[in-house]
Amino acid sequence: MTGSPSKAGDKEIWRMRLTVSLILCGSLMWLSGGCRGGLDGASGDVRVVIEGGGPFPEALRGRWQADRDGWQLVFEADGRISAAVISMGRVEVRPGATTTVPTRSGGQGVFEPGVWTTHYVPDTNELTVKISMDYVRVEMGENTLEGKSSDIFAGKVALSEGLWQAEWTTFTDYTARTPQGQTFKLATDATYGESKLLTFRKVQEK
């Protein structure tokens, strides 16, 4: 009998996680009807580390798009990340700037970035990127999701092919709240996170 409440609670948390995931897949949209903007004036707290102190490869400059989960990263000539389309809501965020977008349910999504990092090793073509979101709040109808996340992408880049095979490890710490006052913790393991492989390709933009 003592295990029943725990099983019921686990089932309810799983149901809430699934509901939140499904809502987030389509809840956010820009007023203009798209999810991307220009790159003028992009700035903010971005750290760039190039082993050996050499230049950032020209072949890496531009927009890179993952084969799933919505991720896009835009690198400048010096290795700075000037914009990122994050997985949650497919929203484009710029470093050093809070992004606020409307949701289809009439609420708002607020995305505040933290420090972003680019680390490149020329000898091995190893590229590591860290995208930190210090604060995220999304209104989904009468429900809200609030918290923070950190996403790390690491792998070798095939510069001549415009291909980056990266292991994506995400660390999330979210709390979902219902109108009834229920709260559900939606967090990954603080040490290991959750990982999957992504393939990024360089996008040829006009």
Short mmCIF file of N, CA and C in Angstrom, two decimals, residues 21-177:
data_model
loop_
_atom_site.label_atom_id
_atom_site.label_comp_id
_atom_site.label_asym_id
_atom_site.label_seq_id
_atom_site.Cartn_x
_atom_site.Cartn_y
_atom_site.Cartn_z
N SER A 21 5.62 19.05 -22.83
CA SER A 21 6.40 18.88 -24.05
C SER A 21 5.55 19.10 -25.29
N LEU A 22 4.36 18.55 -25.29
CA LEU A 22 3.48 18.69 -26.45
C LEU A 22 3.05 20.14 -26.65
N ILE A 23 2.76 20.82 -25.54
CA ILE A 23 2.33 22.21 -25.65
C ILE A 23 3.48 23.08 -26.15
N LEU A 24 4.69 22.83 -25.63
CA LEU A 24 5.83 23.65 -26.01
C LEU A 24 6.18 23.50 -27.47
N CYS A 25 5.89 22.33 -28.04
CA CYS A 25 6.22 22.11 -29.44
C CYS A 25 5.52 23.11 -30.34
N GLY A 26 4.35 23.62 -29.92
CA GLY A 26 3.63 24.52 -30.81
C GLY A 26 3.08 25.75 -30.14
N SER A 27 3.54 26.04 -28.92
CA SER A 27 2.91 27.12 -28.17
C SER A 27 3.43 28.50 -28.52
N LEU A 28 4.67 28.60 -29.03
CA LEU A 28 5.28 29.90 -29.21
C LEU A 28 5.30 30.32 -30.67
N MET A 29 5.07 31.59 -30.89
CA MET A 29 5.17 32.13 -32.25
C MET A 29 5.43 33.62 -32.16
N TRP A 30 6.21 34.14 -33.11
CA TRP A 30 6.44 35.58 -33.17
C TRP A 30 5.20 36.28 -33.71
N LEU A 31 5.02 37.52 -33.30
CA LEU A 31 3.91 38.32 -33.81
C LEU A 31 4.01 38.48 -35.32
N SER A 32 5.24 38.50 -35.82
CA SER A 32 5.42 38.69 -37.26
C SER A 32 5.20 37.41 -38.04
N GLY A 33 5.02 36.28 -37.33
CA GLY A 33 4.74 35.04 -38.02
C GLY A 33 5.95 34.17 -38.26
N GLY A 34 7.12 34.61 -37.82
CA GLY A 34 8.32 33.82 -37.98
C GLY A 34 9.06 33.70 -36.67
N CYS A 35 10.21 33.00 -36.70
CA CYS A 35 10.97 32.83 -35.47
C CYS A 35 12.38 33.34 -35.58
N ARG A 36 12.69 34.06 -36.66
CA ARG A 36 14.04 34.54 -36.83
C ARG A 36 14.05 36.02 -37.16
N GLY A 37 15.13 36.69 -36.74
CA GLY A 37 15.29 38.09 -37.05
C GLY A 37 16.66 38.32 -37.66
N GLY A 38 16.99 39.59 -37.93
CA GLY A 38 18.30 39.91 -38.45
C GLY A 38 19.35 39.83 -37.36
N LEU A 39 20.63 40.03 -37.76
CA LEU A 39 21.72 39.91 -36.81
C LEU A 39 22.31 41.26 -36.43
N ASP A 40 21.74 42.35 -36.90
CA ASP A 40 22.30 43.66 -36.61
C ASP A 40 22.26 43.93 -35.12
N GLY A 41 23.39 44.39 -34.59
CA GLY A 41 23.43 44.80 -33.19
C GLY A 41 23.55 43.65 -32.22
N ALA A 42 23.81 42.44 -32.68
CA ALA A 42 23.94 41.31 -31.78
C ALA A 42 25.17 41.50 -30.90
N SER A 43 24.99 41.34 -29.59
CA SER A 43 26.10 41.51 -28.65
C SER A 43 25.76 40.75 -27.39
N GLY A 44 26.61 40.90 -26.39
CA GLY A 44 26.30 40.26 -25.13
C GLY A 44 27.47 39.48 -24.59
N ASP A 45 27.21 38.69 -23.56
CA ASP A 45 28.25 37.98 -22.86
C ASP A 45 28.53 36.64 -23.53
N VAL A 46 29.46 36.66 -24.47
CA VAL A 46 29.87 35.45 -25.19
C VAL A 46 31.38 35.30 -25.05
N ARG A 47 31.80 34.12 -24.61
CA ARG A 47 33.23 33.86 -24.43
C ARG A 47 33.72 32.96 -25.57
N VAL A 48 34.88 33.29 -26.10
CA VAL A 48 35.46 32.51 -27.20
C VAL A 48 36.86 32.05 -26.78
N VAL A 49 37.08 30.75 -26.85
CA VAL A 49 38.40 30.19 -26.55
C VAL A 49 38.86 29.39 -27.75
N ILE A 50 40.00 29.77 -28.32
CA ILE A 50 40.60 29.04 -29.43
C ILE A 50 41.96 28.53 -28.97
N GLU A 51 42.10 27.23 -28.89
CA GLU A 51 43.37 26.65 -28.42
C GLU A 51 44.50 27.06 -29.35
N GLY A 52 45.58 27.55 -28.75
CA GLY A 52 46.74 27.98 -29.53
C GLY A 52 46.67 29.44 -29.95
N GLY A 53 45.50 30.06 -29.75
CA GLY A 53 45.36 31.49 -30.03
C GLY A 53 45.24 31.86 -31.49
N GLY A 54 44.97 30.90 -32.36
CA GLY A 54 44.84 31.20 -33.77
C GLY A 54 43.47 31.78 -34.11
N PRO A 55 43.22 32.02 -35.41
CA PRO A 55 41.93 32.60 -35.82
C PRO A 55 40.83 31.55 -35.82
N PHE A 56 39.61 32.02 -35.72
CA PHE A 56 38.45 31.14 -35.85
C PHE A 56 38.26 30.82 -37.33
N PRO A 57 38.02 29.57 -37.68
CA PRO A 57 37.92 29.21 -39.11
C PRO A 57 36.80 29.96 -39.83
N GLU A 58 37.14 30.50 -40.98
CA GLU A 58 36.15 31.20 -41.78
C GLU A 58 35.01 30.27 -42.17
N ALA A 59 35.32 28.98 -42.34
CA ALA A 59 34.30 28.00 -42.75
C ALA A 59 33.23 27.80 -41.69
N LEU A 60 33.52 28.19 -40.45
CA LEU A 60 32.52 28.04 -39.37
C LEU A 60 31.59 29.24 -39.27
N ARG A 61 31.98 30.35 -39.86
CA ARG A 61 31.15 31.55 -39.77
C ARG A 61 29.83 31.35 -40.50
N GLY A 62 28.74 31.75 -39.86
CA GLY A 62 27.42 31.63 -40.46
C GLY A 62 26.46 30.84 -39.59
N ARG A 63 25.36 30.45 -40.19
CA ARG A 63 24.29 29.75 -39.46
C ARG A 63 24.41 28.24 -39.66
N TRP A 64 24.31 27.50 -38.54
CA TRP A 64 24.34 26.05 -38.53
C TRP A 64 23.04 25.53 -37.96
N GLN A 65 22.45 24.57 -38.67
CA GLN A 65 21.12 24.07 -38.29
C GLN A 65 21.19 22.57 -38.00
N ALA A 66 20.59 22.17 -36.87
CA ALA A 66 20.58 20.76 -36.48
C ALA A 66 19.51 20.00 -37.25
N ASP A 67 19.70 18.70 -37.34
CA ASP A 67 18.77 17.86 -38.09
C ASP A 67 17.48 17.58 -37.34
N ARG A 68 17.41 17.95 -36.05
CA ARG A 68 16.18 17.76 -35.28
C ARG A 68 16.22 18.65 -34.04
N ASP A 69 15.08 18.76 -33.39
CA ASP A 69 14.91 19.51 -32.14
C ASP A 69 15.07 21.01 -32.29
N GLY A 70 15.14 21.51 -33.53
CA GLY A 70 15.03 22.94 -33.76
C GLY A 70 16.26 23.79 -33.58
N TRP A 71 17.36 23.24 -33.13
CA TRP A 71 18.52 24.04 -32.80
C TRP A 71 19.18 24.68 -34.04
N GLN A 72 19.54 25.96 -33.88
CA GLN A 72 20.35 26.67 -34.86
C GLN A 72 21.32 27.57 -34.11
N LEU A 73 22.54 27.66 -34.60
CA LEU A 73 23.57 28.50 -34.00
C LEU A 73 24.19 29.38 -35.08
N VAL A 74 24.41 30.65 -34.76
CA VAL A 74 25.00 31.59 -35.71
C VAL A 74 26.34 32.06 -35.16
N PHE A 75 27.42 31.75 -35.90
CA PHE A 75 28.77 32.14 -35.49
C PHE A 75 29.23 33.36 -36.29
N GLU A 76 29.87 34.29 -35.59
CA GLU A 76 30.49 35.43 -36.26
C GLU A 76 31.94 35.07 -36.63
N ALA A 77 32.62 35.98 -37.32
CA ALA A 77 33.96 35.70 -37.81
C ALA A 77 34.97 35.45 -36.69
N ASP A 78 34.72 36.03 -35.52
CA ASP A 78 35.65 35.86 -34.40
C ASP A 78 35.26 34.70 -33.48
N GLY A 79 34.20 33.96 -33.85
CA GLY A 79 33.77 32.82 -33.06
C GLY A 79 32.64 33.11 -32.10
N ARG A 80 32.27 34.38 -31.96
CA ARG A 80 31.13 34.70 -31.09
C ARG A 80 29.84 34.11 -31.65
N ILE A 81 28.95 33.72 -30.77
CA ILE A 81 27.62 33.27 -31.16
C ILE A 81 26.70 34.49 -31.09
N SER A 82 26.21 34.92 -32.22
CA SER A 82 25.40 36.14 -32.26
C SER A 82 23.91 35.85 -32.13
N ALA A 83 23.51 34.59 -32.31
CA ALA A 83 22.10 34.23 -32.16
C ALA A 83 21.99 32.72 -32.07
N ALA A 84 20.94 32.26 -31.43
CA ALA A 84 20.67 30.83 -31.34
C ALA A 84 19.17 30.60 -31.35
N VAL A 85 18.73 29.67 -32.17
CA VAL A 85 17.35 29.20 -32.09
C VAL A 85 17.38 28.00 -31.16
N ILE A 86 16.72 28.14 -30.00
CA ILE A 86 16.77 27.10 -28.99
C ILE A 86 15.64 26.10 -29.19
N SER A 87 15.80 24.95 -28.61
CA SER A 87 14.83 23.87 -28.80
C SER A 87 13.46 24.22 -28.25
N MET A 88 13.41 24.85 -27.10
CA MET A 88 12.13 25.19 -26.49
C MET A 88 11.42 26.27 -27.28
N GLY A 89 10.34 25.91 -27.94
CA GLY A 89 9.54 26.88 -28.67
C GLY A 89 10.13 27.33 -29.98
N ARG A 90 11.35 26.84 -30.33
CA ARG A 90 12.01 27.25 -31.57
C ARG A 90 12.14 28.77 -31.63
N VAL A 91 12.54 29.36 -30.51
CA VAL A 91 12.65 30.82 -30.40
C VAL A 91 14.09 31.24 -30.62
N GLU A 92 14.30 32.29 -31.42
CA GLU A 92 15.63 32.82 -31.63
C GLU A 92 15.98 33.80 -30.52
N VAL A 93 17.11 33.54 -29.87
CA VAL A 93 17.56 34.34 -28.74
C VAL A 93 18.92 34.93 -29.07
N ARG A 94 19.17 36.14 -28.59
CA ARG A 94 20.46 36.79 -28.79
C ARG A 94 21.15 36.96 -27.44
N PRO A 95 22.47 36.84 -27.42
CA PRO A 95 23.18 36.99 -26.14
C PRO A 95 23.04 38.40 -25.58
N GLY A 96 22.89 38.50 -24.28
CA GLY A 96 22.81 39.79 -23.63
C GLY A 96 21.48 40.50 -23.77
N ALA A 97 20.47 39.83 -24.32
CA ALA A 97 19.16 40.47 -24.54
C ALA A 97 18.04 39.52 -24.15
N THR A 98 17.08 40.04 -23.40
CA THR A 98 15.90 39.25 -23.04
C THR A 98 14.92 39.25 -24.20
N THR A 99 14.48 38.07 -24.58
CA THR A 99 13.53 37.92 -25.68
C THR A 99 12.15 37.59 -25.12
N THR A 100 11.14 38.35 -25.55
CA THR A 100 9.75 38.12 -25.13
C THR A 100 8.92 37.87 -26.38
N VAL A 101 8.20 36.75 -26.40
CA VAL A 101 7.40 36.40 -27.56
C VAL A 101 5.99 36.00 -27.09
N PRO A 102 4.99 36.22 -27.94
CA PRO A 102 3.63 35.78 -27.59
C PRO A 102 3.46 34.29 -27.81
N THR A 103 2.60 33.68 -27.05
CA THR A 103 2.25 32.28 -27.26
C THR A 103 0.89 32.20 -27.94
N ARG A 104 0.62 31.07 -28.55
CA ARG A 104 -0.64 30.90 -29.26
C ARG A 104 -1.83 30.92 -28.33
N SER A 105 -1.57 30.66 -27.04
CA SER A 105 -2.67 30.65 -26.06
C SER A 105 -2.95 32.04 -25.51
N GLY A 106 -2.19 33.06 -26.00
CA GLY A 106 -2.43 34.43 -25.56
C GLY A 106 -1.52 34.88 -24.43
N GLY A 107 -0.62 34.02 -24.00
CA GLY A 107 0.32 34.39 -22.95
C GLY A 107 1.63 34.89 -23.52
N GLN A 108 2.69 34.79 -22.72
CA GLN A 108 3.99 35.25 -23.14
C GLN A 108 5.06 34.21 -22.80
N GLY A 109 6.12 34.24 -23.58
CA GLY A 109 7.32 33.47 -23.27
C GLY A 109 8.47 34.44 -23.07
N VAL A 110 9.17 34.31 -21.97
CA VAL A 110 10.28 35.20 -21.64
C VAL A 110 11.57 34.36 -21.58
N PHE A 111 12.60 34.78 -22.30
CA PHE A 111 13.84 34.02 -22.40
C PHE A 111 15.02 34.95 -22.13
N GLU A 112 15.72 34.71 -21.03
CA GLU A 112 16.85 35.54 -20.64
C GLU A 112 18.13 34.71 -20.68
N PRO A 113 19.05 35.01 -21.61
CA PRO A 113 20.26 34.20 -21.74
C PRO A 113 21.28 34.50 -20.66
N GLY A 114 22.13 33.50 -20.40
CA GLY A 114 23.27 33.69 -19.53
C GLY A 114 24.53 33.82 -20.36
N VAL A 115 25.64 33.28 -19.87
CA VAL A 115 26.90 33.33 -20.60
C VAL A 115 26.93 32.21 -21.64
N TRP A 116 27.32 32.54 -22.86
CA TRP A 116 27.47 31.55 -23.93
C TRP A 116 28.97 31.40 -24.22
N THR A 117 29.36 30.19 -24.62
CA THR A 117 30.78 29.91 -24.82
C THR A 117 31.02 29.14 -26.11
N THR A 118 32.06 29.54 -26.83
CA THR A 118 32.57 28.81 -27.99
C THR A 118 33.99 28.36 -27.68
N HIS A 119 34.27 27.08 -27.83
CA HIS A 119 35.62 26.55 -27.61
C HIS A 119 36.01 25.71 -28.82
N TYR A 120 37.13 26.08 -29.46
CA TYR A 120 37.54 25.40 -30.68
C TYR A 120 39.01 24.96 -30.57
N VAL A 121 39.26 23.71 -31.02
CA VAL A 121 40.61 23.16 -31.02
C VAL A 121 41.02 22.93 -32.48
N PRO A 122 41.88 23.78 -33.06
CA PRO A 122 42.24 23.66 -34.48
C PRO A 122 42.89 22.34 -34.84
N ASP A 123 43.72 21.79 -33.96
CA ASP A 123 44.44 20.56 -34.29
C ASP A 123 43.52 19.37 -34.55
N THR A 124 42.37 19.36 -33.87
CA THR A 124 41.46 18.23 -33.99
C THR A 124 40.10 18.61 -34.57
N ASN A 125 39.90 19.91 -34.85
CA ASN A 125 38.61 20.42 -35.34
C ASN A 125 37.47 20.13 -34.35
N GLU A 126 37.81 20.06 -33.07
CA GLU A 126 36.80 19.85 -32.03
C GLU A 126 36.14 21.19 -31.68
N LEU A 127 34.82 21.21 -31.78
CA LEU A 127 34.05 22.42 -31.46
C LEU A 127 33.10 22.11 -30.31
N THR A 128 33.16 22.96 -29.28
CA THR A 128 32.26 22.82 -28.14
C THR A 128 31.54 24.15 -27.92
N VAL A 129 30.25 24.09 -27.78
CA VAL A 129 29.43 25.28 -27.57
C VAL A 129 28.55 25.07 -26.34
N LYS A 130 28.45 26.11 -25.54
CA LYS A 130 27.56 26.06 -24.38
C LYS A 130 26.58 27.22 -24.46
N ILE A 131 25.29 26.90 -24.41
CA ILE A 131 24.23 27.91 -24.43
C ILE A 131 23.50 27.83 -23.08
N SER A 132 23.64 28.88 -22.29
CA SER A 132 22.98 28.93 -20.98
C SER A 132 21.80 29.89 -21.02
N MET A 133 20.68 29.45 -20.51
CA MET A 133 19.51 30.32 -20.34
C MET A 133 19.28 30.47 -18.85
N ASP A 134 19.54 31.69 -18.35
CA ASP A 134 19.46 31.92 -16.91
C ASP A 134 18.02 31.96 -16.39
N TYR A 135 17.10 32.35 -17.26
CA TYR A 135 15.70 32.43 -16.83
C TYR A 135 14.78 32.23 -18.02
N VAL A 136 13.83 31.32 -17.85
CA VAL A 136 12.81 31.06 -18.87
C VAL A 136 11.46 30.99 -18.16
N ARG A 137 10.48 31.68 -18.73
CA ARG A 137 9.11 31.59 -18.21
C ARG A 137 8.15 31.56 -19.39
N VAL A 138 7.35 30.52 -19.47
CA VAL A 138 6.41 30.36 -20.58
C VAL A 138 5.02 30.16 -20.02
N GLU A 139 4.08 30.99 -20.47
CA GLU A 139 2.67 30.85 -20.09
C GLU A 139 1.98 30.00 -21.14
N MET A 140 1.42 28.88 -20.70
CA MET A 140 0.77 27.93 -21.61
C MET A 140 -0.68 27.79 -21.19
N GLY A 141 -1.52 28.68 -21.72
CA GLY A 141 -2.90 28.70 -21.26
C GLY A 141 -2.91 29.15 -19.81
N GLU A 142 -3.48 28.32 -18.93
CA GLU A 142 -3.51 28.64 -17.51
C GLU A 142 -2.33 28.03 -16.77
N ASN A 143 -1.48 27.31 -17.47
CA ASN A 143 -0.30 26.71 -16.86
C ASN A 143 0.93 27.57 -17.14
N THR A 144 1.92 27.46 -16.28
CA THR A 144 3.17 28.18 -16.49
C THR A 144 4.36 27.22 -16.31
N LEU A 145 5.41 27.52 -17.03
CA LEU A 145 6.66 26.78 -16.90
C LEU A 145 7.76 27.80 -16.64
N GLU A 146 8.57 27.56 -15.60
CA GLU A 146 9.56 28.54 -15.19
C GLU A 146 10.84 27.82 -14.75
N GLY A 147 11.98 28.40 -15.11
CA GLY A 147 13.23 27.79 -14.68
C GLY A 147 14.41 28.23 -15.52
N LYS A 148 15.40 27.32 -15.66
CA LYS A 148 16.63 27.65 -16.39
C LYS A 148 17.15 26.39 -17.07
N SER A 149 18.10 26.59 -17.97
CA SER A 149 18.65 25.45 -18.70
C SER A 149 20.08 25.75 -19.15
N SER A 150 20.80 24.69 -19.46
CA SER A 150 22.14 24.81 -20.02
C SER A 150 22.31 23.69 -21.03
N ASP A 151 22.76 24.02 -22.23
CA ASP A 151 22.90 23.04 -23.31
C ASP A 151 24.33 23.07 -23.84
N ILE A 152 24.93 21.89 -23.94
CA ILE A 152 26.31 21.77 -24.41
C ILE A 152 26.35 20.90 -25.66
N PHE A 153 27.06 21.39 -26.68
CA PHE A 153 27.21 20.67 -27.94
C PHE A 153 28.71 20.46 -28.16
N ALA A 154 29.11 19.21 -28.40
CA ALA A 154 30.53 18.93 -28.56
C ALA A 154 30.76 17.86 -29.61
N GLY A 155 31.73 18.11 -30.51
CA GLY A 155 32.05 17.13 -31.54
C GLY A 155 32.98 17.71 -32.59
N LYS A 156 33.43 16.86 -33.50
CA LYS A 156 34.33 17.28 -34.56
C LYS A 156 33.56 17.89 -35.73
N VAL A 157 34.17 18.91 -36.33
CA VAL A 157 33.58 19.58 -37.49
C VAL A 157 34.32 19.17 -38.75
N ALA A 158 33.57 18.78 -39.77
CA ALA A 158 34.14 18.56 -41.09
C ALA A 158 33.99 19.88 -41.86
N LEU A 159 35.02 20.72 -41.80
CA LEU A 159 34.93 22.07 -42.33
C LEU A 159 34.62 22.10 -43.82
N SER A 160 35.26 21.24 -44.59
CA SER A 160 35.06 21.26 -46.04
C SER A 160 33.66 20.79 -46.43
N GLU A 161 33.04 20.01 -45.58
CA GLU A 161 31.71 19.48 -45.86
C GLU A 161 30.59 20.29 -45.23
N GLY A 162 30.96 21.23 -44.36
CA GLY A 162 29.94 22.00 -43.66
C GLY A 162 29.09 21.13 -42.77
N LEU A 163 29.76 20.20 -42.04
CA LEU A 163 29.05 19.20 -41.24
C LEU A 163 29.66 19.14 -39.84
N TRP A 164 28.79 19.14 -38.83
CA TRP A 164 29.23 19.07 -37.44
C TRP A 164 28.42 18.01 -36.71
N GLN A 165 29.07 16.90 -36.39
CA GLN A 165 28.43 15.84 -35.61
C GLN A 165 28.67 16.14 -34.14
N ALA A 166 27.62 16.45 -33.41
CA ALA A 166 27.78 16.91 -32.03
C ALA A 166 26.93 16.10 -31.07
N GLU A 167 27.49 15.84 -29.91
CA GLU A 167 26.69 15.27 -28.82
C GLU A 167 26.08 16.42 -28.04
N TRP A 168 24.77 16.40 -27.95
CA TRP A 168 24.03 17.45 -27.24
C TRP A 168 23.67 16.93 -25.86
N THR A 169 24.14 17.64 -24.83
CA THR A 169 23.79 17.31 -23.45
C THR A 169 23.03 18.49 -22.87
N THR A 170 21.82 18.23 -22.41
CA THR A 170 20.99 19.29 -21.86
C THR A 170 20.81 19.11 -20.36
N PHE A 171 20.89 20.22 -19.66
CA PHE A 171 20.64 20.27 -18.22
C PHE A 171 19.49 21.25 -17.99
N THR A 172 18.37 20.75 -17.52
CA THR A 172 17.20 21.60 -17.31
C THR A 172 16.78 21.58 -15.85
N ASP A 173 16.23 22.70 -15.42
CA ASP A 173 15.70 22.83 -14.05
C ASP A 173 14.45 23.69 -14.13
N TYR A 174 13.33 23.05 -14.48
CA TYR A 174 12.06 23.75 -14.66
C TYR A 174 11.04 23.33 -13.61
N THR A 175 10.11 24.22 -13.36
CA THR A 175 8.96 23.93 -12.51
C THR A 175 7.70 24.29 -13.27
N ALA A 176 6.79 23.35 -13.41
CA ALA A 176 5.50 23.59 -14.06
C ALA A 176 4.44 23.82 -12.97
N ARG A 177 3.59 24.80 -13.20
CA ARG A 177 2.54 25.13 -12.23
C ARG A 177 1.18 25.12 -12.92
#
